């Protein structure tokens, strides 16, 4: 239940708009303005005349975010995740798990081309994937080094998948919090979720893949 709440919250945060003049963006500008005003006051006190005194006023910030639409007790992100999507995600290879790597596979199950950002690598994968390891005894570890959103300041590169086409990518998993020796012979479930809310004319949403494995 804790993981479900955590992943739902993350999906909601990633779905919030962050374009100029959107309320979350303006709320961030307001927080930045507080820091800017402090620097200006310090500059006045120190006589630093070359420091700009201009502060950008944000637009509407109240409320800064949006209430998630609820339908029969489920949030929008849950409903979207359960709808059939033309793009699917599966675990392609977990044999390198203890070395800190897994391979996932995208497949276009639809009748039209689907494209995704071709920006997934060792440095960016944590901003697209959330990976979790669970044991039957109830232990759980999040295998990301960091979690958050990434905004690209340039046009994205894309990879287009034709109907029936597959694409596999190897992503790192952080095992710093996993006692591999203590978890040996435990039956575990490995789950990874792909999140994307960026890009033009590409798949936006959440995909989920799971696999069973026993740590050796």
PDB file of C-alpha atoms in Angstrom:
ATOM      1  CA  UNK A   1       0.000   0.000   0.000  1.00  0.00           C
ATOM      2  CA  UNK A   2       2.857   2.378   0.797  1.00  0.00           C
ATOM      3  CA  UNK A   3       4.478   1.674  -2.576  1.00  0.00           C
ATOM      4  CA  UNK A   4       1.184   2.142  -4.408  1.00  0.00           C
ATOM      5  CA  UNK A   5       0.707   5.520  -2.714  1.00  0.00           C
ATOM      6  CA  UNK A   6       4.298   6.505  -3.482  1.00  0.00           C
ATOM      7  CA  UNK A   7       4.102   5.541  -7.159  1.00  0.00           C
ATOM      8  CA  UNK A   8       0.695   7.187  -7.554  1.00  0.00           C
ATOM      9  CA  UNK A   9       2.038  10.392  -6.014  1.00  0.00           C
ATOM     10  CA  UNK A  10       5.052  10.308  -8.323  1.00  0.00           C
ATOM     11  CA  UNK A  11       2.845   9.759 -11.373  1.00  0.00           C
ATOM     12  CA  UNK A  12       0.682  12.717 -10.325  1.00  0.00           C
ATOM     13  CA  UNK A  13       3.687  14.988  -9.804  1.00  0.00           C
ATOM     14  CA  UNK A  14       5.159  14.019 -13.173  1.00  0.00           C
ATOM     15  CA  UNK A  15       1.820  14.763 -14.829  1.00  0.00           C
ATOM     16  CA  UNK A  16       1.647  18.329 -13.506  1.00  0.00           C
ATOM     17  CA  UNK A  17       2.197  20.938 -16.257  1.00  0.00           C
ATOM     18  CA  UNK A  18       5.444  22.870 -16.095  1.00  0.00           C
ATOM     19  CA  UNK A  19       5.151  25.297 -18.988  1.00  0.00           C
ATOM     20  CA  UNK A  20       5.535  29.050 -18.462  1.00  0.00           C
ATOM     21  CA  UNK A  21       2.480  30.572 -16.755  1.00  0.00           C
ATOM     22  CA  UNK A  22       1.139  27.207 -15.572  1.00  0.00           C
ATOM     23  CA  UNK A  23       0.324  27.316 -11.862  1.00  0.00           C
ATOM     24  CA  UNK A  24       3.057  24.890 -10.697  1.00  0.00           C
ATOM     25  CA  UNK A  25       5.603  26.836 -12.761  1.00  0.00           C
ATOM     26  CA  UNK A  26       4.419  30.136 -11.251  1.00  0.00           C
ATOM     27  CA  UNK A  27       4.621  28.670  -7.743  1.00  0.00           C
ATOM     28  CA  UNK A  28       8.254  27.778  -8.455  1.00  0.00           C
ATOM     29  CA  UNK A  29       8.870  31.306  -9.712  1.00  0.00           C
ATOM     30  CA  UNK A  30       7.467  32.708  -6.460  1.00  0.00           C
ATOM     31  CA  UNK A  31       9.905  30.563  -4.446  1.00  0.00           C
ATOM     32  CA  UNK A  32      12.765  31.687  -6.689  1.00  0.00           C
ATOM     33  CA  UNK A  33      11.732  35.313  -6.202  1.00  0.00           C
ATOM     34  CA  UNK A  34      12.220  34.995  -2.451  1.00  0.00           C
ATOM     35  CA  UNK A  35      15.839  33.959  -3.009  1.00  0.00           C
ATOM     36  CA  UNK A  36      16.303  36.710  -5.609  1.00  0.00           C
ATOM     37  CA  UNK A  37      14.953  39.348  -3.209  1.00  0.00           C
ATOM     38  CA  UNK A  38      17.445  38.181  -0.563  1.00  0.00           C
ATOM     39  CA  UNK A  39      20.332  38.604  -3.027  1.00  0.00           C
ATOM     40  CA  UNK A  40      19.084  42.085  -3.953  1.00  0.00           C
ATOM     41  CA  UNK A  41      18.935  43.118  -0.283  1.00  0.00           C
ATOM     42  CA  UNK A  42      22.448  41.784   0.215  1.00  0.00           C
ATOM     43  CA  UNK A  43      23.655  43.672  -2.872  1.00  0.00           C
ATOM     44  CA  UNK A  44      22.132  46.904  -1.548  1.00  0.00           C
ATOM     45  CA  UNK A  45      23.829  46.413   1.811  1.00  0.00           C
ATOM     46  CA  UNK A  46      27.200  45.679   0.195  1.00  0.00           C
ATOM     47  CA  UNK A  47      26.949  48.367  -2.492  1.00  0.00           C
ATOM     48  CA  UNK A  48      27.084  45.955  -5.429  1.00  0.00           C
ATOM     49  CA  UNK A  49      25.669  48.191  -8.148  1.00  0.00           C
ATOM     50  CA  UNK A  50      26.058  45.704 -10.992  1.00  0.00           C
ATOM     51  CA  UNK A  51      23.457  43.272  -9.559  1.00  0.00           C
ATOM     52  CA  UNK A  52      20.105  43.480 -11.459  1.00  0.00           C
ATOM     53  CA  UNK A  53      17.164  44.586  -9.336  1.00  0.00           C
ATOM     54  CA  UNK A  54      14.433  43.161 -11.566  1.00  0.00           C
ATOM     55  CA  UNK A  55      12.141  40.396 -10.266  1.00  0.00           C
ATOM     56  CA  UNK A  56       9.758  38.534 -12.571  1.00  0.00           C
ATOM     57  CA  UNK A  57       6.261  38.485 -11.131  1.00  0.00           C
ATOM     58  CA  UNK A  58       4.527  35.100 -11.531  1.00  0.00           C
ATOM     59  CA  UNK A  59       0.979  34.641 -12.678  1.00  0.00           C
ATOM     60  CA  UNK A  60      -1.733  32.797 -10.787  1.00  0.00           C
ATOM     61  CA  UNK A  61      -0.272  30.464  -8.183  1.00  0.00           C
ATOM     62  CA  UNK A  62      -3.261  29.632  -5.979  1.00  0.00           C
ATOM     63  CA  UNK A  63      -3.740  26.754  -5.802  1.00  0.00           C
ATOM     64  CA  UNK A  64      -0.307  25.892  -7.209  1.00  0.00           C
ATOM     65  CA  UNK A  65      -1.319  22.383  -8.285  1.00  0.00           C
ATOM     66  CA  UNK A  66      -4.425  20.556  -9.422  1.00  0.00           C
ATOM     67  CA  UNK A  67      -6.578  18.088  -7.551  1.00  0.00           C
ATOM     68  CA  UNK A  68      -6.321  14.704  -9.274  1.00  0.00           C
ATOM     69  CA  UNK A  69      -9.645  13.773 -10.896  1.00  0.00           C
ATOM     70  CA  UNK A  70     -11.259  10.902  -9.015  1.00  0.00           C
ATOM     71  CA  UNK A  71     -13.567   8.317 -10.523  1.00  0.00           C
ATOM     72  CA  UNK A  72     -14.997   5.580  -8.286  1.00  0.00           C
ATOM     73  CA  UNK A  73     -12.149   5.938  -5.848  1.00  0.00           C
ATOM     74  CA  UNK A  74      -9.338   5.860  -8.393  1.00  0.00           C
ATOM     75  CA  UNK A  75      -7.095   8.662  -9.527  1.00  0.00           C
ATOM     76  CA  UNK A  76      -6.690   9.549 -13.168  1.00  0.00           C
ATOM     77  CA  UNK A  77      -3.213   8.061 -13.318  1.00  0.00           C
ATOM     78  CA  UNK A  78      -4.515   4.696 -12.111  1.00  0.00           C
ATOM     79  CA  UNK A  79      -7.289   4.742 -14.685  1.00  0.00           C
ATOM     80  CA  UNK A  80      -4.881   5.639 -17.468  1.00  0.00           C
ATOM     81  CA  UNK A  81      -2.457   2.924 -16.406  1.00  0.00           C
ATOM     82  CA  UNK A  82      -5.204   0.301 -16.662  1.00  0.00           C
ATOM     83  CA  UNK A  83      -6.323   1.313 -20.144  1.00  0.00           C
ATOM     84  CA  UNK A  84      -4.848  -0.746 -22.990  1.00  0.00           C
ATOM     85  CA  UNK A  85      -1.932   1.124 -24.554  1.00  0.00           C
ATOM     86  CA  UNK A  86      -0.379   0.544 -27.991  1.00  0.00           C
ATOM     87  CA  UNK A  87       3.025   0.474 -26.295  1.00  0.00           C
ATOM     88  CA  UNK A  88       3.876  -2.300 -23.837  1.00  0.00           C
ATOM     89  CA  UNK A  89       6.813  -2.834 -21.504  1.00  0.00           C
ATOM     90  CA  UNK A  90       8.298  -6.155 -20.401  1.00  0.00           C
ATOM     91  CA  UNK A  91      11.364  -7.450 -18.589  1.00  0.00           C
ATOM     92  CA  UNK A  92      13.690  -8.732 -21.287  1.00  0.00           C
ATOM     93  CA  UNK A  93      16.670  -9.846 -19.180  1.00  0.00           C
ATOM     94  CA  UNK A  94      17.345  -9.919 -15.430  1.00  0.00           C
ATOM     95  CA  UNK A  95      20.487 -12.110 -15.558  1.00  0.00           C
ATOM     96  CA  UNK A  96      22.709  -9.092 -14.774  1.00  0.00           C
ATOM     97  CA  UNK A  97      20.606  -7.919 -11.845  1.00  0.00           C
ATOM     98  CA  UNK A  98      23.288  -8.619  -9.220  1.00  0.00           C
ATOM     99  CA  UNK A  99      25.693  -6.587 -11.375  1.00  0.00           C
ATOM    100  CA  UNK A 100      23.327  -3.617 -11.193  1.00  0.00           C
ATOM    101  CA  UNK A 101      21.689  -3.902 -14.611  1.00  0.00           C
ATOM    102  CA  UNK A 102      18.391  -5.056 -16.097  1.00  0.00           C
ATOM    103  CA  UNK A 103      17.096  -4.933 -19.648  1.00  0.00           C
ATOM    104  CA  UNK A 104      13.554  -3.891 -20.485  1.00  0.00           C
ATOM    105  CA  UNK A 105      11.759  -4.142 -23.803  1.00  0.00           C
ATOM    106  CA  UNK A 106       9.274  -1.796 -25.442  1.00  0.00           C
ATOM    107  CA  UNK A 107       6.923  -3.275 -28.043  1.00  0.00           C
ATOM    108  CA  UNK A 108       4.427  -1.527 -30.283  1.00  0.00           C
ATOM    109  CA  UNK A 109       1.264  -3.626 -30.117  1.00  0.00           C
ATOM    110  CA  UNK A 110      -0.809  -1.098 -32.063  1.00  0.00           C
ATOM    111  CA  UNK A 111      -1.510  -0.494 -35.714  1.00  0.00           C
ATOM    112  CA  UNK A 112       0.226   2.865 -35.949  1.00  0.00           C
ATOM    113  CA  UNK A 113       3.839   3.937 -35.364  1.00  0.00           C
ATOM    114  CA  UNK A 114       4.663   4.947 -31.790  1.00  0.00           C
ATOM    115  CA  UNK A 115       7.653   6.987 -30.785  1.00  0.00           C
ATOM    116  CA  UNK A 116       9.389   7.507 -27.482  1.00  0.00           C
ATOM    117  CA  UNK A 117      12.203   9.792 -26.378  1.00  0.00           C
ATOM    118  CA  UNK A 118      15.514   8.271 -27.442  1.00  0.00           C
ATOM    119  CA  UNK A 119      17.206   9.762 -24.408  1.00  0.00           C
ATOM    120  CA  UNK A 120      17.413   6.796 -22.007  1.00  0.00           C
ATOM    121  CA  UNK A 121      20.930   6.066 -20.768  1.00  0.00           C
ATOM    122  CA  UNK A 122      22.806   5.453 -17.516  1.00  0.00           C
ATOM    123  CA  UNK A 123      22.603   9.128 -16.563  1.00  0.00           C
ATOM    124  CA  UNK A 124      18.926   9.733 -17.394  1.00  0.00           C
ATOM    125  CA  UNK A 125      17.214   6.395 -16.766  1.00  0.00           C
ATOM    126  CA  UNK A 126      16.264   7.272 -13.170  1.00  0.00           C
ATOM    127  CA  UNK A 127      14.120  10.090 -14.526  1.00  0.00           C
ATOM    128  CA  UNK A 128      12.172   7.694 -16.778  1.00  0.00           C
ATOM    129  CA  UNK A 129      12.041   4.520 -14.662  1.00  0.00           C
ATOM    130  CA  UNK A 130      11.178   3.672 -11.063  1.00  0.00           C
ATOM    131  CA  UNK A 131      12.329   0.161 -10.143  1.00  0.00           C
ATOM    132  CA  UNK A 132      11.347  -1.693  -6.969  1.00  0.00           C
ATOM    133  CA  UNK A 133      12.334  -5.068  -5.477  1.00  0.00           C
ATOM    134  CA  UNK A 134       9.953  -6.914  -3.122  1.00  0.00           C
ATOM    135  CA  UNK A 135      10.215 -10.189  -1.257  1.00  0.00           C
ATOM    136  CA  UNK A 136       7.378 -12.493  -0.201  1.00  0.00           C
ATOM    137  CA  UNK A 137       8.268 -11.611   3.390  1.00  0.00           C
ATOM    138  CA  UNK A 138       7.287  -7.992   2.779  1.00  0.00           C
ATOM    139  CA  UNK A 139      10.713  -6.403   2.369  1.00  0.00           C
ATOM    140  CA  UNK A 140      10.852  -3.663  -0.271  1.00  0.00           C
ATOM    141  CA  UNK A 141      13.636  -1.573  -1.743  1.00  0.00           C
ATOM    142  CA  UNK A 142      13.505   1.223  -4.327  1.00  0.00           C
ATOM    143  CA  UNK A 143      16.402   0.673  -6.717  1.00  0.00           C
ATOM    144  CA  UNK A 144      16.839   4.224  -8.014  1.00  0.00           C
ATOM    145  CA  UNK A 145      19.763   6.437  -7.086  1.00  0.00           C
ATOM    146  CA  UNK A 146      17.573   9.501  -7.509  1.00  0.00           C
ATOM    147  CA  UNK A 147      14.004  10.215  -8.517  1.00  0.00           C
ATOM    148  CA  UNK A 148      12.630  13.368 -10.044  1.00  0.00           C
ATOM    149  CA  UNK A 149      11.782  15.092 -13.267  1.00  0.00           C
ATOM    150  CA  UNK A 150      14.148  16.055 -16.049  1.00  0.00           C
ATOM    151  CA  UNK A 151      13.461  18.980 -18.360  1.00  0.00           C
ATOM    152  CA  UNK A 152      15.489  18.993 -21.560  1.00  0.00           C
ATOM    153  CA  UNK A 153      16.584  22.441 -22.730  1.00  0.00           C
ATOM    154  CA  UNK A 154      16.862  21.251 -26.333  1.00  0.00           C
ATOM    155  CA  UNK A 155      14.713  19.344 -28.813  1.00  0.00           C
ATOM    156  CA  UNK A 156      14.415  15.681 -27.840  1.00  0.00           C
ATOM    157  CA  UNK A 157      15.764  12.832 -29.905  1.00  0.00           C
ATOM    158  CA  UNK A 158      13.107  10.232 -30.690  1.00  0.00           C
ATOM    159  CA  UNK A 159      12.948   6.546 -31.552  1.00  0.00           C
ATOM    160  CA  UNK A 160       9.944   5.459 -33.618  1.00  0.00           C
ATOM    161  CA  UNK A 161       8.629   1.911 -33.366  1.00  0.00           C
ATOM    162  CA  UNK A 162       6.624   0.515 -36.263  1.00  0.00           C
ATOM    163  CA  UNK A 163       3.688  -1.833 -35.511  1.00  0.00           C
ATOM    164  CA  UNK A 164       5.126  -5.035 -34.042  1.00  0.00           C
ATOM    165  CA  UNK A 165       8.604  -3.551 -33.611  1.00  0.00           C
ATOM    166  CA  UNK A 166      10.525  -3.948 -30.360  1.00  0.00           C
ATOM    167  CA  UNK A 167      13.254  -1.931 -28.701  1.00  0.00           C
ATOM    168  CA  UNK A 168      15.330  -3.082 -25.722  1.00  0.00           C
ATOM    169  CA  UNK A 169      17.342  -0.872 -23.402  1.00  0.00           C
ATOM    170  CA  UNK A 170      19.555  -1.732 -20.443  1.00  0.00           C
ATOM    171  CA  UNK A 171      19.089   0.440 -17.371  1.00  0.00           C
ATOM    172  CA  UNK A 172      21.021   0.542 -14.080  1.00  0.00           C
ATOM    173  CA  UNK A 173      19.533  -0.521 -10.749  1.00  0.00           C
ATOM    174  CA  UNK A 174      21.025   0.706  -7.485  1.00  0.00           C
ATOM    175  CA  UNK A 175      21.688  -2.159  -5.055  1.00  0.00           C
ATOM    176  CA  UNK A 176      23.176  -0.014  -2.266  1.00  0.00           C
ATOM    177  CA  UNK A 177      20.148  -0.671  -0.025  1.00  0.00           C
ATOM    178  CA  UNK A 178      19.822  -4.376  -0.879  1.00  0.00           C
ATOM    179  CA  UNK A 179      21.468  -7.000   1.316  1.00  0.00           C
ATOM    180  CA  UNK A 180      22.183  -9.467  -1.476  1.00  0.00           C
ATOM    181  CA  UNK A 181      23.714 -11.964   0.952  1.00  0.00           C
ATOM    182  CA  UNK A 182      20.780 -11.758   3.353  1.00  0.00           C
ATOM    183  CA  UNK A 183      18.227 -11.990   0.548  1.00  0.00           C
ATOM    184  CA  UNK A 184      19.734 -15.093  -1.052  1.00  0.00           C
ATOM    185  CA  UNK A 185      17.204 -17.798  -1.921  1.00  0.00           C
ATOM    186  CA  UNK A 186      14.352 -15.318  -1.400  1.00  0.00           C
ATOM    187  CA  UNK A 187      11.673 -15.337  -4.050  1.00  0.00           C
ATOM    188  CA  UNK A 188      11.418 -11.733  -5.209  1.00  0.00           C
ATOM    189  CA  UNK A 189       9.290  -9.656  -7.522  1.00  0.00           C
ATOM    190  CA  UNK A 190      11.068  -7.033  -9.562  1.00  0.00           C
ATOM    191  CA  UNK A 191       8.879  -4.220 -10.854  1.00  0.00           C
ATOM    192  CA  UNK A 192       9.773  -1.266 -13.020  1.00  0.00           C
ATOM    193  CA  UNK A 193       7.511   1.538 -14.189  1.00  0.00           C
ATOM    194  CA  UNK A 194       8.249   3.798 -17.132  1.00  0.00           C
ATOM    195  CA  UNK A 195       6.997   7.370 -16.836  1.00  0.00           C
ATOM    196  CA  UNK A 196       6.995   9.953 -19.587  1.00  0.00           C
ATOM    197  CA  UNK A 197       5.192  13.276 -19.891  1.00  0.00           C
ATOM    198  CA  UNK A 198       7.568  14.943 -22.356  1.00  0.00           C
ATOM    199  CA  UNK A 199       7.954  15.067 -26.099  1.00  0.00           C
ATOM    200  CA  UNK A 200       5.937  15.885 -29.181  1.00  0.00           C
ATOM    201  CA  UNK A 201       3.709  13.240 -30.777  1.00  0.00           C
ATOM    202  CA  UNK A 202       5.148  10.474 -28.611  1.00  0.00           C
ATOM    203  CA  UNK A 203       3.789   8.074 -25.991  1.00  0.00           C
ATOM    204  CA  UNK A 204       2.830   9.901 -22.800  1.00  0.00           C
ATOM    205  CA  UNK A 205       1.845   7.889 -19.777  1.00  0.00           C
ATOM    206  CA  UNK A 206       2.886   5.015 -17.556  1.00  0.00           C
ATOM    207  CA  UNK A 207       3.964   1.474 -18.440  1.00  0.00           C
ATOM    208  CA  UNK A 208       4.604  -1.336 -15.959  1.00  0.00           C
ATOM    209  CA  UNK A 209       6.616  -4.560 -16.139  1.00  0.00           C
ATOM    210  CA  UNK A 210       7.315  -7.261 -13.547  1.00  0.00           C
ATOM    211  CA  UNK A 211       9.475 -10.357 -13.250  1.00  0.00           C
ATOM    212  CA  UNK A 212      10.115 -13.057 -10.684  1.00  0.00           C
ATOM    213  CA  UNK A 213      13.684 -13.801  -9.655  1.00  0.00           C
ATOM    214  CA  UNK A 214      15.608 -15.597  -6.946  1.00  0.00           C
ATOM    215  CA  UNK A 215      18.828 -13.997  -5.735  1.00  0.00           C
ATOM    216  CA  UNK A 216      21.720 -16.432  -5.914  1.00  0.00           C
TER     217      UNK A 216
END
